[in-house]
Amino acid sequence: MAKRQLYSIEFPVRCSPNILYSFLATPAGLQEWFADLVDQRDGVFSFTWGGGKPEKAKVVSTEENVCIRYSWLHEDPKEYFEFKIDTAEVSNQTILTVSAFAEKNDIKDESMMWEHQVKELFHRLGS
């Protein structure tokens, strides 16, 4: 199996960090844009798409209004997907950085998937 690589994508967003964080770290927020159904129990999130079998991810680390990192239970535990919120120093604009792992040949396709998902997030935020 090819070694998977970490990649990151930045998105400027017109939203306060605390509102954005609630869409990244709560079942209700994630269900608005990321998956059709999201449940959480004991730090493990269950994500369901299209009525299929839930995929589970645990919260590996979190810093409120700054960052949340998830690790899929069915993947290498060293790999993760992460949402990080920064504020640009000069413009004071909120920046969302999505980081995830993928095989080198799949990074472009996975980046496009994240762009689509984040576009839905921005729609829900009214941004």
JSON list of C-alpha atoms in Angstrom, two decimals:
[
{"chain": "A", "resi": 1, "resn": "MET", "atom": "CA", "xyz": [0.00, 0.00, 0.00]},
{"chain": "A", "resi": 2, "resn": "ALA", "atom": "CA", "xyz": [1.31, 3.45, -0.87]},
{"chain": "A", "resi": 3, "resn": "LYS", "atom": "CA", "xyz": [2.17, 5.75, 2.01]},
{"chain": "A", "resi": 4, "resn": "ARG", "atom": "CA", "xyz": [-0.48, 8.39, 2.56]},
{"chain": "A", "resi": 5, "resn": "GLN", "atom": "CA", "xyz": [0.53, 12.04, 2.75]},
{"chain": "A", "resi": 6, "resn": "LEU", "atom": "CA", "xyz": [-0.78, 14.92, 4.81]},
{"chain": "A", "resi": 7, "resn": "TYR", "atom": "CA", "xyz": [-2.19, 17.78, 2.77]},
{"chain": "A", "resi": 8, "resn": "SER", "atom": "CA", "xyz": [-3.89, 21.03, 3.77]},
{"chain": "A", "resi": 9, "resn": "ILE", "atom": "CA", "xyz": [-6.29, 23.46, 2.12]},
{"chain": "A", "resi": 10, "resn": "GLU", "atom": "CA", "xyz": [-7.02, 26.99, 3.35]},
{"chain": "A", "resi": 11, "resn": "PHE", "atom": "CA", "xyz": [-10.37, 28.74, 3.00]},
{"chain": "A", "resi": 12, "resn": "PRO", "atom": "CA", "xyz": [-11.05, 32.37, 3.96]},
{"chain": "A", "resi": 13, "resn": "VAL", "atom": "CA", "xyz": [-14.44, 32.60, 5.66]},
{"chain": "A", "resi": 14, "resn": "ARG", "atom": "CA", "xyz": [-16.62, 35.49, 6.80]},
{"chain": "A", "resi": 15, "resn": "CYS", "atom": "CA", "xyz": [-17.62, 34.15, 10.19]},
{"chain": "A", "resi": 16, "resn": "SER", "atom": "CA", "xyz": [-16.52, 34.44, 13.80]},
{"chain": "A", "resi": 17, "resn": "PRO", "atom": "CA", "xyz": [-14.28, 31.62, 15.04]},
{"chain": "A", "resi": 18, "resn": "ASN", "atom": "CA", "xyz": [-16.75, 30.54, 17.75]},
{"chain": "A", "resi": 19, "resn": "ILE", "atom": "CA", "xyz": [-19.66, 30.15, 15.30]},
{"chain": "A", "resi": 20, "resn": "LEU", "atom": "CA", "xyz": [-17.43, 28.36, 12.79]},
{"chain": "A", "resi": 21, "resn": "TYR", "atom": "CA", "xyz": [-16.12, 26.03, 15.51]},
{"chain": "A", "resi": 22, "resn": "SER", "atom": "CA", "xyz": [-19.65, 24.94, 16.42]},
{"chain": "A", "resi": 23, "resn": "PHE", "atom": "CA", "xyz": [-20.12, 23.76, 12.82]},
{"chain": "A", "resi": 24, "resn": "LEU", "atom": "CA", "xyz": [-16.87, 21.75, 13.02]},
{"chain": "A", "resi": 25, "resn": "ALA", "atom": "CA", "xyz": [-17.13, 20.21, 16.48]},
{"chain": "A", "resi": 26, "resn": "THR", "atom": "CA", "xyz": [-20.78, 19.46, 17.26]},
{"chain": "A", "resi": 27, "resn": "PRO", "atom": "CA", "xyz": [-23.08, 16.79, 15.81]},
{"chain": "A", "resi": 28, "resn": "ALA", "atom": "CA", "xyz": [-25.72, 19.39, 14.91]},
{"chain": "A", "resi": 29, "resn": "GLY", "atom": "CA", "xyz": [-23.15, 21.61, 13.19]},
{"chain": "A", "resi": 30, "resn": "LEU", "atom": "CA", "xyz": [-21.49, 18.78, 11.27]},
{"chain": "A", "resi": 31, "resn": "GLN", "atom": "CA", "xyz": [-24.87, 17.44, 10.18]},
{"chain": "A", "resi": 32, "resn": "GLU", "atom": "CA", "xyz": [-25.57, 20.80, 8.53]},
{"chain": "A", "resi": 33, "resn": "TRP", "atom": "CA", "xyz": [-22.78, 20.36, 5.96]},
{"chain": "A", "resi": 34, "resn": "PHE", "atom": "CA", "xyz": [-20.55, 17.33, 6.42]},
{"chain": "A", "resi": 35, "resn": "ALA", "atom": "CA", "xyz": [-22.76, 14.23, 6.69]},
{"chain": "A", "resi": 36, "resn": "ASP", "atom": "CA", "xyz": [-26.44, 13.34, 6.43]},
{"chain": "A", "resi": 37, "resn": "LEU", "atom": "CA", "xyz": [-26.57, 12.13, 10.03]},
{"chain": "A", "resi": 38, "resn": "VAL", "atom": "CA", "xyz": [-24.08, 12.75, 12.85]},
{"chain": "A", "resi": 39, "resn": "ASP", "atom": "CA", "xyz": [-24.20, 11.27, 16.34]},
{"chain": "A", "resi": 40, "resn": "GLN", "atom": "CA", "xyz": [-21.67, 11.47, 19.15]},
{"chain": "A", "resi": 41, "resn": "ARG", "atom": "CA", "xyz": [-21.04, 9.32, 22.18]},
{"chain": "A", "resi": 42, "resn": "ASP", "atom": "CA", "xyz": [-18.02, 9.37, 24.47]},
{"chain": "A", "resi": 43, "resn": "GLY", "atom": "CA", "xyz": [-15.87, 11.39, 22.05]},
{"chain": "A", "resi": 44, "resn": "VAL", "atom": "CA", "xyz": [-16.68, 9.12, 19.09]},
{"chain": "A", "resi": 45, "resn": "PHE", "atom": "CA", "xyz": [-18.62, 10.63, 16.21]},
{"chain": "A", "resi": 46, "resn": "SER", "atom": "CA", "xyz": [-20.71, 8.48, 13.85]},
{"chain": "A", "resi": 47, "resn": "PHE", "atom": "CA", "xyz": [-21.10, 9.93, 10.35]},
{"chain": "A", "resi": 48, "resn": "THR", "atom": "CA", "xyz": [-23.71, 8.53, 7.96]},
{"chain": "A", "resi": 49, "resn": "TRP", "atom": "CA", "xyz": [-24.07, 9.39, 4.28]},
{"chain": "A", "resi": 50, "resn": "GLY", "atom": "CA", "xyz": [-26.96, 8.33, 2.06]},
{"chain": "A", "resi": 51, "resn": "GLY", "atom": "CA", "xyz": [-28.45, 5.91, 4.59]},
{"chain": "A", "resi": 52, "resn": "GLY", "atom": "CA", "xyz": [-25.31, 3.75, 4.53]},
{"chain": "A", "resi": 53, "resn": "LYS", "atom": "CA", "xyz": [-23.42, 2.21, 7.41]},
{"chain": "A", "resi": 54, "resn": "PRO", "atom": "CA", "xyz": [-22.04, 4.82, 9.84]},
{"chain": "A", "resi": 55, "resn": "GLU", "atom": "CA", "xyz": [-18.33, 5.60, 9.72]},
{"chain": "A", "resi": 56, "resn": "LYS", "atom": "CA", "xyz": [-16.81, 6.40, 13.10]},
{"chain": "A", "resi": 57, "resn": "ALA", "atom": "CA", "xyz": [-14.12, 8.84, 14.09]},
{"chain": "A", "resi": 58, "resn": "LYS", "atom": "CA", "xyz": [-12.82, 9.77, 17.50]},
{"chain": "A", "resi": 59, "resn": "VAL", "atom": "CA", "xyz": [-11.79, 13.22, 18.62]},
{"chain": "A", "resi": 60, "resn": "VAL", "atom": "CA", "xyz": [-8.03, 13.07, 19.01]},
{"chain": "A", "resi": 61, "resn": "SER", "atom": "CA", "xyz": [-7.49, 16.64, 20.16]},
{"chain": "A", "resi": 62, "resn": "THR", "atom": "CA", "xyz": [-9.44, 19.83, 20.46]},
{"chain": "A", "resi": 63, "resn": "GLU", "atom": "CA", "xyz": [-8.94, 23.44, 21.46]},
{"chain": "A", "resi": 64, "resn": "GLU", "atom": "CA", "xyz": [-12.21, 25.32, 21.60]},
{"chain": "A", "resi": 65, "resn": "ASN", "atom": "CA", "xyz": [-12.68, 27.87, 18.79]},
{"chain": "A", "resi": 66, "resn": "VAL", "atom": "CA", "xyz": [-9.22, 27.01, 17.40]},
{"chain": "A", "resi": 67, "resn": "CYS", "atom": "CA", "xyz": [-8.86, 23.39, 16.28]},
{"chain": "A", "resi": 68, "resn": "ILE", "atom": "CA", "xyz": [-10.44, 19.95, 16.30]},
{"chain": "A", "resi": 69, "resn": "ARG", "atom": "CA", "xyz": [-8.77, 16.77, 15.05]},
{"chain": "A", "resi": 70, "resn": "TYR", "atom": "CA", "xyz": [-10.58, 13.52, 14.27]},
{"chain": "A", "resi": 71, "resn": "SER", "atom": "CA", "xyz": [-9.16, 10.08, 13.52]},
{"chain": "A", "resi": 72, "resn": "TRP", "atom": "CA", "xyz": [-11.22, 7.51, 11.60]},
{"chain": "A", "resi": 73, "resn": "LEU", "atom": "CA", "xyz": [-11.47, 4.30, 13.62]},
{"chain": "A", "resi": 74, "resn": "HIS", "atom": "CA", "xyz": [-10.97, 2.20, 10.46]},
{"chain": "A", "resi": 75, "resn": "GLU", "atom": "CA", "xyz": [-7.79, 4.05, 9.40]},
{"chain": "A", "resi": 76, "resn": "ASP", "atom": "CA", "xyz": [-4.24, 4.26, 10.72]},
{"chain": "A", "resi": 77, "resn": "PRO", "atom": "CA", "xyz": [-4.51, 5.92, 14.16]},
{"chain": "A", "resi": 78, "resn": "LYS", "atom": "CA", "xyz": [-1.61, 8.23, 13.26]},
{"chain": "A", "resi": 79, "resn": "GLU", "atom": "CA", "xyz": [-3.69, 9.71, 10.44]},
{"chain": "A", "resi": 80, "resn": "TYR", "atom": "CA", "xyz": [-6.42, 12.27, 10.95]},
{"chain": "A", "resi": 81, "resn": "PHE", "atom": "CA", "xyz": [-8.53, 15.00, 9.48]},
{"chain": "A", "resi": 82, "resn": "GLU", "atom": "CA", "xyz": [-8.38, 18.35, 11.16]},
{"chain": "A", "resi": 83, "resn": "PHE", "atom": "CA", "xyz": [-10.17, 21.68, 11.10]},
{"chain": "A", "resi": 84, "resn": "LYS", "atom": "CA", "xyz": [-8.05, 24.62, 12.26]},
{"chain": "A", "resi": 85, "resn": "ILE", "atom": "CA", "xyz": [-9.28, 28.18, 12.65]},
{"chain": "A", "resi": 86, "resn": "ASP", "atom": "CA", "xyz": [-6.81, 31.06, 12.37]},
{"chain": "A", "resi": 87, "resn": "THR", "atom": "CA", "xyz": [-7.15, 34.80, 12.07]},
{"chain": "A", "resi": 88, "resn": "ALA", "atom": "CA", "xyz": [-5.04, 36.55, 9.44]},
{"chain": "A", "resi": 89, "resn": "GLU", "atom": "CA", "xyz": [-2.91, 39.20, 11.16]},
{"chain": "A", "resi": 90, "resn": "VAL", "atom": "CA", "xyz": [-3.19, 41.93, 8.53]},
{"chain": "A", "resi": 91, "resn": "SER", "atom": "CA", "xyz": [-6.80, 41.55, 7.41]},
{"chain": "A", "resi": 92, "resn": "ASN", "atom": "CA", "xyz": [-8.21, 40.06, 10.65]},
{"chain": "A", "resi": 93, "resn": "GLN", "atom": "CA", "xyz": [-10.07, 37.57, 8.42]},
{"chain": "A", "resi": 94, "resn": "THR", "atom": "CA", "xyz": [-10.95, 34.11, 9.69]},
{"chain": "A", "resi": 95, "resn": "ILE", "atom": "CA", "xyz": [-9.14, 31.30, 7.87]},
{"chain": "A", "resi": 96, "resn": "LEU", "atom": "CA", "xyz": [-10.29, 27.67, 7.98]},
{"chain": "A", "resi": 97, "resn": "THR", "atom": "CA", "xyz": [-7.56, 25.13, 7.26]},
{"chain": "A", "resi": 98, "resn": "VAL", "atom": "CA", "xyz": [-8.61, 21.57, 6.50]},
{"chain": "A", "resi": 99, "resn": "SER", "atom": "CA", "xyz": [-5.86, 18.96, 6.80]},
{"chain": "A", "resi": 100, "resn": "ALA", "atom": "CA", "xyz": [-6.23, 15.28, 5.93]},
{"chain": "A", "resi": 101, "resn": "PHE", "atom": "CA", "xyz": [-4.30, 12.27, 4.68]},
{"chain": "A", "resi": 102, "resn": "ALA", "atom": "CA", "xyz": [-4.57, 10.71, 1.23]},
{"chain": "A", "resi": 103, "resn": "GLU", "atom": "CA", "xyz": [-2.48, 8.73, -1.21]},
{"chain": "A", "resi": 104, "resn": "LYS", "atom": "CA", "xyz": [-0.48, 11.05, -3.45]},
{"chain": "A", "resi": 105, "resn": "ASN", "atom": "CA", "xyz": [-2.57, 10.19, -6.54]},
{"chain": "A", "resi": 106, "resn": "ASP", "atom": "CA", "xyz": [-5.81, 10.92, -4.64]},
{"chain": "A", "resi": 107, "resn": "ILE", "atom": "CA", "xyz": [-4.93, 14.31, -3.14]},
{"chain": "A", "resi": 108, "resn": "LYS", "atom": "CA", "xyz": [-6.43, 16.28, -6.04]},
{"chain": "A", "resi": 109, "resn": "ASP", "atom": "CA", "xyz": [-9.74, 14.37, -5.89]},
{"chain": "A", "resi": 110, "resn": "GLU", "atom": "CA", "xyz": [-9.94, 14.53, -2.11]},
{"chain": "A", "resi": 111, "resn": "SER", "atom": "CA", "xyz": [-9.15, 18.25, -2.19]},
{"chain": "A", "resi": 112, "resn": "MET", "atom": "CA", "xyz": [-12.04, 18.75, -4.60]},
{"chain": "A", "resi": 113, "resn": "MET", "atom": "CA", "xyz": [-14.32, 16.81, -2.24]},
{"chain": "A", "resi": 114, "resn": "TRP", "atom": "CA", "xyz": [-13.29, 19.05, 0.67]},
{"chain": "A", "resi": 115, "resn": "GLU", "atom": "CA", "xyz": [-13.84, 22.16, -1.47]},
{"chain": "A", "resi": 116, "resn": "HIS", "atom": "CA", "xyz": [-17.36, 20.94, -2.23]},
{"chain": "A", "resi": 117, "resn": "GLN", "atom": "CA", "xyz": [-18.06, 20.19, 1.43]},
{"chain": "A", "resi": 118, "resn": "VAL", "atom": "CA", "xyz": [-16.66, 23.52, 2.64]},
{"chain": "A", "resi": 119, "resn": "LYS", "atom": "CA", "xyz": [-18.74, 25.34, 0.01]},
{"chain": "A", "resi": 120, "resn": "GLU", "atom": "CA", "xyz": [-21.80, 23.71, 1.62]},
{"chain": "A", "resi": 121, "resn": "LEU", "atom": "CA", "xyz": [-20.53, 24.83, 5.04]},
{"chain": "A", "resi": 122, "resn": "PHE", "atom": "CA", "xyz": [-20.21, 28.42, 3.79]},
{"chain": "A", "resi": 123, "resn": "HIS", "atom": "CA", "xyz": [-23.73, 28.23, 2.35]},
{"chain": "A", "resi": 124, "resn": "ARG", "atom": "CA", "xyz": [-25.04, 27.13, 5.78]},
{"chain": "A", "resi": 125, "resn": "LEU", "atom": "CA", "xyz": [-23.08, 29.92, 7.47]},
{"chain": "A", "resi": 126, "resn": "GLY", "atom": "CA", "xyz": [-24.44, 32.49, 5.02]},
{"chain": "A", "resi": 127, "resn": "SER", "atom": "CA", "xyz": [-20.84, 33.31, 4.13]}
]
